[in-house]
CSV table of C-alpha atoms and ligand atoms in Angstrom, one decimal:
chain,number,residue,atom,x,y,z
J,1,MET,CA,39.9,137.4,99.6
J,2,ARG,CA,41.7,140.8,99.3
J,3,LEU,CA,43.2,141.9,102.6
J,4,LEU,CA,45.1,144.9,101.5
J,5,GLU,CA,45.7,147.0,98.4
J,6,GLU,CA,48.0,150.0,98.3
J,7,VAL,CA,49.3,152.2,95.5
J,8,TYR,CA,52.4,154.3,96.0
J,9,GLN,CA,54.1,157.1,94.1
J,10,TRP,CA,57.7,157.6,95.2
J,11,THR,CA,60.4,160.1,94.3
J,12,PRO,CA,64.2,160.1,95.0
J,13,GLN,CA,63.4,162.0,98.3
J,14,ASP,CA,61.8,158.8,99.5
J,15,SER,CA,65.0,156.8,99.3
J,16,GLN,CA,66.2,155.4,102.6
J,17,THR,CA,62.8,155.5,104.2
J,18,ASP,CA,60.3,152.8,105.1
J,19,ALA,CA,56.6,152.5,104.2
J,20,SER,CA,54.7,150.5,106.9
J,21,PHE,CA,51.6,148.5,106.1
J,22,CYS,CA,49.3,146.3,108.1
J,23,PHE,CA,46.6,143.8,107.4
J,24,TYR,CA,44.4,141.4,109.3
J,25,VAL,CA,44.1,137.6,108.7
J,26,SER,CA,40.9,136.0,110.0
J,27,GLU,CA,40.6,132.6,111.5
J,28,GLY,CA,40.6,129.8,109.0
J,29,MET,CA,42.7,131.4,106.4
J,30,LYS,CA,45.5,128.9,105.4
J,31,GLN,CA,47.8,131.1,103.4
J,32,ILE,CA,48.5,134.7,102.3
J,33,ARG,CA,49.8,135.8,99.0
J,34,ILE,CA,51.7,139.1,98.9
J,35,ARG,CA,52.2,140.6,95.5
J,36,PHE,CA,54.3,143.6,95.0
J,37,GLU,CA,55.3,145.4,91.8
J,38,PHE,CA,57.2,148.5,91.3
J,39,SER,CA,58.3,150.4,88.2
J,40,PRO,CA,60.6,151.3,86.7
J,41,GLY,CA,63.1,148.8,88.1
J,42,THR,CA,66.1,150.4,86.6
J,43,GLU,CA,67.3,153.8,85.5
J,44,THR,CA,69.6,154.5,82.6
J,45,ASP,CA,69.2,158.3,82.0
J,46,PRO,CA,72.8,159.6,82.4
J,47,ARG,CA,71.5,162.9,83.6
J,48,LEU,CA,70.0,161.1,86.7
J,49,CYS,CA,72.6,158.3,87.1
J,50,PHE,CA,76.0,159.9,86.6
J,51,PRO,CA,76.0,162.6,89.4
J,52,PRO,CA,75.2,160.1,92.2
J,53,ILE,CA,77.5,157.5,90.7
J,54,GLU,CA,80.3,160.0,90.6
J,55,LYS,CA,79.6,161.0,94.2
J,56,ALA,CA,79.8,157.3,95.2
J,57,MET,CA,83.1,157.0,93.3
J,58,ASN,CA,84.6,160.1,94.9
J,59,ARG,CA,83.6,158.9,98.3
J,60,TYR,CA,85.2,155.5,97.5
J,61,TYR,CA,88.5,156.9,96.3
J,62,ASP,CA,88.7,159.5,99.0
J,63,SER,CA,92.3,160.8,98.8
J,64,TYR,CA,93.7,157.7,96.9
J,65,PRO,CA,94.8,157.9,93.3
J,66,ARG,CA,92.2,156.5,90.9
J,67,ALA,CA,94.8,154.7,89.0
J,68,LEU,CA,95.2,152.3,91.9
J,69,GLN,CA,91.8,150.9,91.1
J,70,PRO,CA,90.4,152.3,87.9
J,71,MET,CA,86.6,152.2,87.5
J,72,GLU,CA,84.4,153.5,84.7
J,73,LYS,CA,81.2,155.2,85.7
J,74,GLU,CA,79.4,153.7,82.6
J,75,SER,CA,80.1,150.3,84.0
J,76,PHE,CA,77.5,150.9,86.8
J,77,LEU,CA,74.6,151.5,84.4
J,78,PRO,CA,71.8,150.7,84.6
J,79,VAL,CA,71.2,151.8,88.2
J,80,LYS,CA,68.6,149.7,90.0
J,81,ASN,CA,65.8,151.0,92.1
J,82,LEU,CA,65.7,148.7,95.1
J,83,ILE,CA,62.6,148.1,97.2
J,84,THR,CA,62.2,145.1,99.5
J,85,ILE,CA,59.5,143.8,101.9
J,86,SER,CA,59.9,142.7,105.5
J,87,LEU,CA,57.2,141.1,107.7
J,88,ASP,CA,56.5,140.5,111.3
J,89,LYS,CA,53.7,138.7,113.1
J,90,ASP,CA,52.9,138.8,116.9
J,91,GLY,CA,56.1,140.6,117.5
J,92,VAL,CA,58.3,138.0,115.8
J,93,TYR,CA,60.4,139.1,112.8
J,94,LEU,CA,59.7,136.7,109.9
J,95,GLY,CA,62.3,138.0,107.5
J,96,ASN,CA,62.9,140.1,104.4
J,97,ALA,CA,63.0,139.4,100.7
J,98,HIS,CA,66.1,141.3,100.0
J,99,ARG,CA,66.6,140.9,96.2
J,100,TRP,CA,66.1,142.8,93.0
J,101,ALA,CA,62.8,141.9,91.6
J,102,THR,CA,60.2,144.3,90.3
J,103,GLU,CA,57.5,141.7,90.4
J,104,GLN,CA,57.4,139.8,93.6
J,105,GLU,CA,55.0,137.2,94.9
J,106,HIS,CA,55.4,135.7,98.4
J,107,LEU,CA,53.3,132.9,99.7
J,108,ILE,CA,53.2,132.3,103.5
J,109,SER,CA,51.4,129.7,105.5
J,110,ALA,CA,52.0,128.3,109.0
J,111,GLU,CA,54.0,125.4,107.4
J,112,GLN,CA,55.9,127.1,104.6
J,113,ALA,CA,57.1,130.5,103.4
J,114,SER,CA,58.7,131.9,100.3
J,115,LEU,CA,62.5,132.5,100.3
J,116,GLY,CA,63.5,135.1,102.8
J,117,PHE,CA,60.6,134.5,105.2
J,118,LEU,CA,60.1,132.0,108.1
J,119,PRO,CA,56.5,130.7,108.6
J,120,PRO,CA,54.6,132.4,111.5
J,121,GLU,CA,53.5,130.5,114.6
J,122,LYS,CA,49.9,131.1,113.6
J,123,MET,CA,48.3,132.8,110.6
J,124,ALA,CA,45.3,134.5,112.2
J,125,GLY,CA,45.7,138.0,113.6
J,126,GLU,CA,47.3,141.3,112.7
J,127,TRP,CA,50.3,141.3,110.4
J,128,HIS,CA,52.8,144.1,110.0
J,129,GLY,CA,55.2,144.8,107.2
J,130,MET,CA,57.4,147.4,105.7
J,131,LEU,CA,58.6,148.3,102.3
J,132,HIS,CA,62.2,149.4,102.4
J,133,LEU,CA,63.1,152.0,99.8
J,134,HIS,CA,66.8,151.3,99.6
J,135,GLU,CA,67.2,153.3,96.4
J,136,ILE,CA,64.8,155.3,94.3
J,137,LEU,CA,66.8,157.0,91.5
J,138,SER,CA,64.1,157.4,88.9
J,139,GLU,CA,62.2,160.7,89.1
J,140,THR,CA,59.0,158.8,89.9
J,141,CYS,CA,58.6,155.2,90.9
J,142,THR,CA,55.2,153.7,91.3
J,143,GLY,CA,54.4,150.7,93.5
J,144,HIS,CA,51.5,148.4,93.9
J,145,LEU,CA,51.0,146.1,96.9
J,146,ILE,CA,48.2,143.5,97.2
J,147,VAL,CA,47.8,141.0,100.0
J,148,GLU,CA,45.3,138.2,99.6
J,149,GLY,CA,44.1,135.6,102.0
J,150,GLU,CA,43.3,132.1,100.9
O,1,MET,CA,95.7,124.2,118.5
O,2,LYS,CA,95.3,124.4,114.8
O,3,TRP,CA,94.4,127.0,112.1
O,4,TYR,CA,91.2,126.3,110.2
O,5,PRO,CA,90.0,128.2,107.2
O,6,VAL,CA,86.4,129.4,107.7
O,7,GLU,CA,84.1,131.7,105.6
O,8,LEU,CA,82.3,134.3,107.6
O,9,HIS,CA,80.2,136.1,105.0
O,10,THR,CA,77.9,134.4,102.4
O,11,HIS,CA,74.5,134.7,100.7
O,12,THR,CA,72.0,132.4,99.1
O,13,GLN,CA,68.6,132.6,97.3
O,14,HIS,CA,67.1,133.5,100.7
O,15,SER,CA,68.3,137.0,99.9
O,16,ASP,CA,70.1,138.1,96.7
O,17,GLY,CA,72.6,135.2,96.2
O,18,ASP,CA,72.3,132.6,93.4
O,19,PHE,CA,73.4,129.7,95.5
O,20,THR,CA,70.9,127.4,97.2
O,21,VAL,CA,72.0,126.7,100.7
O,22,SER,CA,73.1,123.2,99.7
O,23,GLU,CA,75.1,124.6,96.8
O,24,LEU,CA,76.8,127.2,99.0
O,25,VAL,CA,77.8,124.6,101.7
O,26,HIS,CA,79.0,122.2,99.0
O,27,ALA,CA,81.0,125.0,97.2
O,28,ALA,CA,82.6,126.0,100.6
O,29,LYS,CA,83.5,122.4,101.3
O,30,GLN,CA,85.1,122.0,97.8
O,31,ARG,CA,87.2,125.1,98.3
O,32,GLY,CA,88.6,123.7,101.6
O,33,PHE,CA,86.7,125.6,104.2
O,34,HIS,CA,85.9,123.8,107.5
O,35,ALA,CA,83.1,126.2,108.6
O,36,VAL,CA,80.6,128.4,106.7
O,37,CYS,CA,78.6,131.2,108.1
O,38,LEU,CA,75.3,131.9,106.4
O,39,SER,CA,74.7,135.7,106.6
O,40,ASP,CA,71.8,136.4,104.2
O,41,HIS,CA,70.6,140.0,104.0
O,42,ASN,CA,68.0,140.7,106.8
O,43,THR,CA,66.8,137.1,107.0
O,44,MET,CA,67.5,133.9,108.9
O,45,SER,CA,65.1,131.8,106.8
O,46,GLY,CA,68.0,129.8,105.3
O,47,LEU,CA,69.3,128.6,108.7
O,48,PRO,CA,67.2,125.3,108.9
O,49,GLU,CA,68.6,124.3,105.5
O,50,LEU,CA,72.1,125.4,106.6
O,51,TYR,CA,72.1,122.9,109.6
O,52,GLU,CA,71.0,120.1,107.3
O,53,ALA,CA,73.5,120.8,104.6
O,54,ALA,CA,76.4,121.3,107.0
O,55,GLU,CA,75.6,117.9,108.6
O,56,ARG,CA,75.7,116.2,105.2
O,57,GLU,CA,78.9,117.9,104.2
O,58,HIS,CA,80.6,117.6,107.7
O,59,MET,CA,81.0,121.3,107.9
O,60,VAL,CA,80.6,123.5,110.9
O,61,PRO,CA,77.5,125.8,110.4
O,62,ILE,CA,77.6,129.4,111.8
O,63,PRO,CA,74.2,131.1,111.9
O,64,ALA,CA,74.1,134.8,111.1
O,65,ILE,CA,72.3,137.6,109.5
O,66,GLU,CA,73.7,140.6,107.6
O,67,TRP,CA,71.9,143.7,108.7
O,68,THR,CA,71.4,145.5,105.4
O,69,THR,CA,70.4,149.0,106.4
O,70,TYR,CA,70.5,152.4,104.7
O,71,TRP,CA,73.6,153.3,106.9
O,72,GLY,CA,75.8,150.3,106.7
O,73,HIS,CA,75.9,146.5,106.7
O,74,MET,CA,76.6,144.7,109.9
O,75,LEU,CA,77.3,140.9,110.3
O,76,VAL,CA,75.5,139.5,113.4
O,77,LEU,CA,76.7,136.1,114.3
O,78,ASP,CA,74.7,133.6,116.4
O,79,GLU,CA,72.4,136.0,118.2
O,80,GLN,CA,70.1,134.1,120.6
O,81,GLY,CA,67.0,136.2,120.1
O,82,TYR,CA,66.6,139.0,117.7
O,83,THR,CA,67.5,142.7,117.6
O,84,ASP,CA,65.5,144.4,114.9
O,85,TRP,CA,67.6,146.0,112.2
O,86,ARG,CA,64.7,148.1,111.0
O,87,GLY,CA,64.4,151.7,112.1
O,88,VAL,CA,67.8,151.9,113.8
O,89,ARG,CA,69.1,155.5,113.2
O,90,PRO,CA,72.8,156.2,112.6
O,91,GLU,CA,73.2,157.5,116.1
O,92,GLU,CA,71.5,154.5,117.7
O,93,ILE,CA,73.9,151.8,116.7
O,94,ASP,CA,75.6,151.5,120.1
O,95,ALA,CA,72.2,150.5,121.7
O,96,ALA,CA,71.6,148.0,118.9
O,97,ILE,CA,75.0,146.4,119.4
O,98,ALA,CA,74.4,146.3,123.2
O,99,SER,CA,71.1,144.5,122.5
O,100,ILE,CA,72.9,142.0,120.2
O,101,HIS,CA,75.5,141.3,123.0
O,102,ARG,CA,72.7,140.8,125.6
O,103,ASN,CA,71.5,138.1,123.2
O,104,HIS,CA,75.0,136.6,123.1
O,105,GLY,CA,75.6,137.6,119.5
O,106,LEU,CA,78.7,139.0,117.9
O,107,ALA,CA,78.6,142.2,115.8
O,108,GLY,CA,81.0,143.0,113.0
O,109,ILE,CA,81.1,145.8,110.5
O,110,ALA,CA,81.0,144.5,106.9
O,111,HIS,CA,82.9,146.2,104.0
O,112,PRO,CA,83.0,149.6,105.7
O,113,PHE,CA,84.4,151.5,102.7
O,114,ALA,CA,82.7,149.8,99.8
O,115,LEU,CA,81.1,151.7,97.0
O,116,ASP,CA,77.9,153.1,98.2
O,117,ASN,CA,74.5,154.1,96.8
O,118,PRO,CA,73.3,154.1,94.1
O,119,ILE,CA,75.8,151.3,93.1
O,120,ASN,CA,75.5,149.2,96.3
O,121,THR,CA,72.8,150.3,98.7
O,122,GLY,CA,73.9,151.1,102.2
O,123,TYR,CA,77.4,149.5,101.8
O,124,HIS,CA,79.4,152.4,103.2
O,125,TRP,CA,79.5,152.4,107.0
O,126,ASP,CA,77.7,155.6,108.1
O,127,PHE,CA,76.5,154.5,111.6
O,128,GLN,CA,78.0,156.7,114.3
O,129,VAL,CA,79.7,154.3,116.6
O,130,ALA,CA,80.5,156.0,120.0
O,131,ASP,CA,81.8,152.9,121.7
O,132,TRP,CA,84.2,151.2,119.3
O,133,ASP,CA,85.2,148.7,122.0
O,134,SER,CA,81.8,147.1,121.6
O,135,VAL,CA,82.4,146.3,117.9
O,136,ASP,CA,83.6,142.7,117.9
O,137,PHE,CA,85.1,142.6,114.4
O,138,LEU,CA,85.8,144.7,111.3
O,139,GLU,CA,85.8,143.1,107.8
O,140,VAL,CA,89.0,144.7,106.5
O,141,TRP,CA,89.1,142.5,103.4
O,142,SER,CA,86.0,142.1,101.4
O,143,ARG,CA,85.2,140.1,98.3
O,144,ASP,CA,87.6,139.3,95.5
O,145,ASN,CA,91.0,140.9,94.9
O,146,ALA,CA,90.9,142.1,98.5
O,147,PRO,CA,94.6,142.9,99.1
O,148,CYS,CA,94.7,145.4,96.2
O,149,LYS,CA,91.5,147.4,96.7
O,150,ILE,CA,91.3,150.9,98.1
O,151,GLN,CA,88.5,150.0,100.4
O,152,SER,CA,90.9,147.5,102.0
O,153,TYR,CA,93.6,150.1,102.5
O,154,ARG,CA,91.0,152.4,104.1
O,155,ALA,CA,89.6,149.7,106.3
O,156,LEU,CA,93.1,148.7,107.5
O,157,GLN,CA,93.7,152.4,108.3
O,158,LEU,CA,90.5,152.6,110.3
O,159,TRP,CA,91.5,149.3,112.1
O,160,GLU,CA,95.0,150.7,113.0
O,161,THR,CA,93.5,153.9,114.3
O,162,LEU,CA,91.2,151.9,116.6
O,163,LEU,CA,94.1,149.6,117.7
O,164,ASN,CA,96.2,152.7,118.4
O,165,ARG,CA,93.3,154.0,120.6
O,166,GLY,CA,93.5,150.8,122.6
O,167,CYS,CA,90.5,149.0,121.2
O,168,HIS,CA,90.7,145.3,120.8
O,169,ILE,CA,88.9,144.7,117.6
O,170,THR,CA,89.3,141.7,115.4
O,171,ALA,CA,90.1,142.1,111.7
O,172,THR,CA,88.3,139.5,109.4
O,173,SER,CA,88.0,138.8,105.7
O,174,GLY,CA,84.7,138.1,104.0
O,175,ARG,CA,84.1,136.6,100.7
O,176,ASP,CA,80.6,138.1,100.6
O,177,TRP,CA,79.9,135.1,98.4
O,178,HIS,CA,76.7,135.2,96.3
O,179,ARG,CA,77.4,132.8,93.5
O,180,GLU,CA,80.0,130.4,91.9
O,181,ASP,CA,82.8,132.3,90.2
O,182,THR,CA,86.5,132.2,89.4
O,183,TYR,CA,87.6,135.4,91.2
O,184,HIS,CA,90.6,135.4,93.5
O,185,TYR,CA,89.6,135.6,97.2
O,186,ALA,CA,91.4,135.9,100.5
O,187,HIS,CA,90.7,133.6,103.5
O,188,THR,CA,90.0,133.8,107.2
O,189,TYR,CA,91.7,131.3,109.5
O,190,VAL,CA,90.7,130.7,113.1
O,191,LEU,CA,92.7,129.2,115.8
O,192,ALA,CA,91.0,126.3,117.6
O,193,GLU,CA,91.6,123.1,119.3
O,194,ASN,CA,88.6,121.5,117.8
O,195,LEU,CA,86.5,123.4,115.3
O,196,THR,CA,82.9,123.9,116.6
O,197,LYS,CA,80.5,126.9,116.3
O,198,GLU,CA,81.6,127.9,119.8
O,199,SER,CA,85.3,127.8,118.9
O,200,VAL,CA,84.9,129.8,115.8
O,201,LEU,CA,82.9,132.5,117.6
O,202,HIS,CA,85.4,132.5,120.4
O,203,ALA,CA,88.3,133.0,117.9
O,204,VAL,CA,86.4,135.9,116.3
O,205,LYS,CA,85.7,137.5,119.7
O,206,ALA,CA,89.3,136.9,121.0
O,207,GLY,CA,91.1,138.0,117.9
O,208,GLN,CA,92.6,134.6,117.2
O,209,ILE,CA,92.3,135.1,113.5
O,210,CYS,CA,94.7,135.4,110.6
O,211,LEU,CA,93.9,136.6,107.1
O,212,ALA,CA,95.7,135.3,104.0
O,213,ALA,CA,95.2,135.7,100.3
O,214,GLY,CA,97.7,132.9,99.6
O,215,PRO,CA,100.3,131.5,102.1
O,216,LEU,CA,99.1,131.6,105.7
O,217,LEU,CA,101.3,133.6,108.1
O,218,THR,CA,100.8,132.9,111.8
O,219,MET,CA,102.5,134.3,114.9
O,220,LYS,CA,102.8,133.6,118.5
O,221,GLY,CA,104.7,135.2,121.4
O,222,ILE,CA,107.0,133.4,123.9
O,223,ARG,CA,107.4,134.9,127.3
O,224,SER,CA,110.7,134.8,129.1
O,225,ASP,CA,109.5,131.9,131.2
O,226,GLY,CA,108.8,129.9,128.0
O,227,THR,CA,105.0,130.1,128.1
O,228,GLN,CA,103.3,131.0,124.9
O,229,VAL,CA,100.9,133.8,124.0
O,230,GLN,CA,98.6,133.6,121.0
O,231,ILE,CA,97.5,136.5,118.9
O,232,GLY,CA,94.6,138.3,120.5
O,233,ASP,CA,96.2,137.7,124.0
O,234,THR,CA,98.0,140.3,126.0
O,235,ILE,CA,101.6,140.1,127.1
O,236,ASP,CA,103.7,142.4,129.2
O,237,ALA,CA,105.8,145.1,127.5
O,238,GLY,CA,109.5,144.5,127.1
O,239,LYS,CA,111.6,141.9,125.4
O,240,ILE,CA,109.3,139.4,123.6
O,241,GLU,CA,110.3,136.4,121.4
O,242,ILE,CA,108.1,136.1,118.4
O,243,GLU,CA,107.6,132.9,116.5
O,244,LEU,CA,106.5,133.1,112.9
O,245,GLN,CA,105.2,130.3,110.6
O,246,LEU,CA,104.5,130.5,106.9
O,247,ASP,CA,102.5,127.8,105.3
O,248,ASP,CA,101.9,127.7,101.6
O,249,GLU,CA,100.0,124.4,101.6
O,250,THR,CA,96.7,125.9,102.9
O,251,MET,CA,93.5,126.1,100.8
O,252,PRO,CA,95.2,124.5,97.7
O,253,ASN,CA,91.9,124.5,95.8
O,254,ASP,CA,91.4,128.2,96.0
O,255,TRP,CA,94.6,130.0,95.0
O,256,GLU,CA,97.6,129.5,92.7
O,257,LYS,CA,101.0,129.1,94.2
O,258,ALA,CA,102.7,130.8,91.2
O,259,SER,CA,100.4,133.8,91.4
O,260,VAL,CA,100.6,134.6,95.1
O,261,THR,CA,104.2,134.7,96.3
O,262,ALA,CA,105.8,135.9,99.5
O,263,LYS,CA,108.6,138.4,99.5
O,264,GLU,CA,109.0,139.7,103.0
O,265,ILE,CA,107.5,139.5,106.5
O,266,GLN,CA,107.0,142.7,108.4
O,267,LEU,CA,106.4,143.1,112.1
O,268,VAL,CA,104.1,146.1,112.7
O,269,HIS,CA,104.2,147.6,116.1
O,270,ASN,CA,101.6,150.4,116.9
O,271,GLY,CA,101.4,151.2,113.2
O,272,LYS,CA,105.1,151.2,112.4
O,273,VAL,CA,107.1,148.5,110.7
O,274,ILE,CA,109.8,147.6,113.2
O,275,CYS,CA,111.4,144.6,111.6
O,276,ARG,CA,111.7,143.1,108.1
O,277,LEU,CA,112.3,139.4,107.7
O,278,ALA,CA,112.8,136.8,104.9
O,279,PRO,CA,109.6,134.8,104.2
O,280,ASP,CA,111.0,131.6,105.9
O,281,ALA,CA,108.8,128.7,106.7
O,282,SER,CA,109.6,129.0,110.4
O,283,GLN,CA,111.6,131.5,112.4
O,284,ARG,CA,112.0,133.3,115.8
O,285,VAL,CA,112.9,136.9,116.4
O,286,CYS,CA,113.3,139.0,119.5
O,287,VAL,CA,111.7,142.4,119.7
O,288,ASN,CA,111.5,145.1,122.3
O,289,ALA,CA,107.8,146.1,122.5
O,290,ALA,CA,106.2,149.0,124.3
O,291,SER,CA,102.6,149.0,125.3
O,292,GLY,CA,100.2,148.8,122.4
O,293,TRP,CA,100.0,146.1,119.8
O,294,LEU,CA,102.2,143.9,117.5
O,295,ARG,CA,101.1,142.3,114.2
O,296,ALA,CA,102.8,140.4,111.4
O,297,ASP,CA,102.2,141.2,107.7
O,298,LEU,CA,103.2,139.2,104.7
O,299,ILE,CA,104.2,141.3,101.6
O,300,GLY,CA,104.3,139.8,98.2
O,301,SER,CA,102.7,139.6,94.8
O,302,PHE,CA,99.1,138.9,94.1
O,303,TYR,CA,98.1,137.9,90.6
O,304,GLY,CA,100.5,140.2,88.9
O,305,LYS,CA,100.5,143.1,91.4
O,306,GLN,CA,103.7,143.5,93.4
O,307,ASP,CA,104.3,144.5,97.0
O,308,GLN,CA,100.8,143.9,98.2
O,309,LYS,CA,99.9,142.9,101.8
O,310,ILE,CA,98.9,139.3,101.0
O,311,ALA,CA,98.5,138.1,104.6
O,312,LEU,CA,98.2,139.5,108.1
O,313,THR,CA,97.8,138.4,111.6
O,314,ASN,CA,95.6,140.0,114.3
O,315,PRO,CA,97.7,141.6,117.0
O,316,ILE,CA,99.2,140.4,120.2
O,317,TYR,CA,98.3,143.1,122.7
O,318,ILE,CA,101.0,144.5,124.9
O,319,LYS,CA,100.5,146.2,128.3
A,401,LIG,ZN1,76.9,143.7,102.7
A,402,LIG,ZN1,77.0,140.5,102.2
């Protein structure tokens, strides 16, 4: 049974913000399946990538000579868009799947949970979650979140 | 009291590492560590496996989480309870650290001057700490090649600025280990009678930690009455006898003796080198120290680069 479906359109202005979501699990449901996809996962357009990469490098070097630790801006391509999911239930933080994956599936029951999450005390009730937009470099990035109860 | 190598910063598949928890603990054991801290990004879901794996491998497990925010990464060790990393604004970090302390956890700033977005998200420390005394530790060395990186020079500079202000803040090294590799890493050593979670955490809090990328340099002070002071402790200003030990038999599985070689020991007092010594295995020297802090550094070569800081102690504080 579908508990939640959201479609998102993000831009670089949404970087470093969170998108909250919430869904309700009824009594008797044994497991939830959270599927989240976003696209694109990486950005290679030099016009978009190089200015922020150079900014990060300038910030890194500060007043130190670059020859002390040479780096090539090209070596940082492609840049990844990074979006992760965190969950909490009944005021208890369950965890976060902090990794680069553009197609994610997380299965959670009271006994087991996918990597990054702890199982909740009980499944039934209101769930809260957040999408963490660590980095959106692409001009537009679309996301699709589906939560199903089984 | 003995010096034990410990790793305070690691990741597994519970976040973005390649290691399973078992693989991580096994790899740490193989390298020669006695304790390993699991600090996955924003999750503690690997901790049940950490305890099992550590028991199998006879390692000391240290539970942790790495706050992986938009404004910086912070290592939180052994918090009893949970302070939410989410939604903490740059100006709210002091309140968050106070909450971690109420829950008996330790808070340390990870890789404060690492390359930031879009290369590494949130790696550069941008939280506005008002009360630096509340920060338990600062990871001045991060990842591979730590002695020679600009981010290390900058982190050491920040650390000295804080020490000069009178803060007691512990410098640590973190491998930030995500997967098996053959890079060259530095090591964190803690001083303890017996190594337990509690003694590791006590050493982090008390500044009884030395960092070494090769030979281990340790220091203690001897008062005029013959009693000893360890690093992290406070001693009265005036004439102090310092005992220095250099041990190149440590962590033999993780660095090459021919590639990390000692050239000179320096005593650093309130940011200035006051004494240069030969890298002898054991020696004593007398210094006249004013109020502030006193640290020992080892200068030498690191995989082809000359005149690098290849080891350092945390300071003895002087009042
Ligand atoms: Zn980090
Ligand atoms: Zn890390």
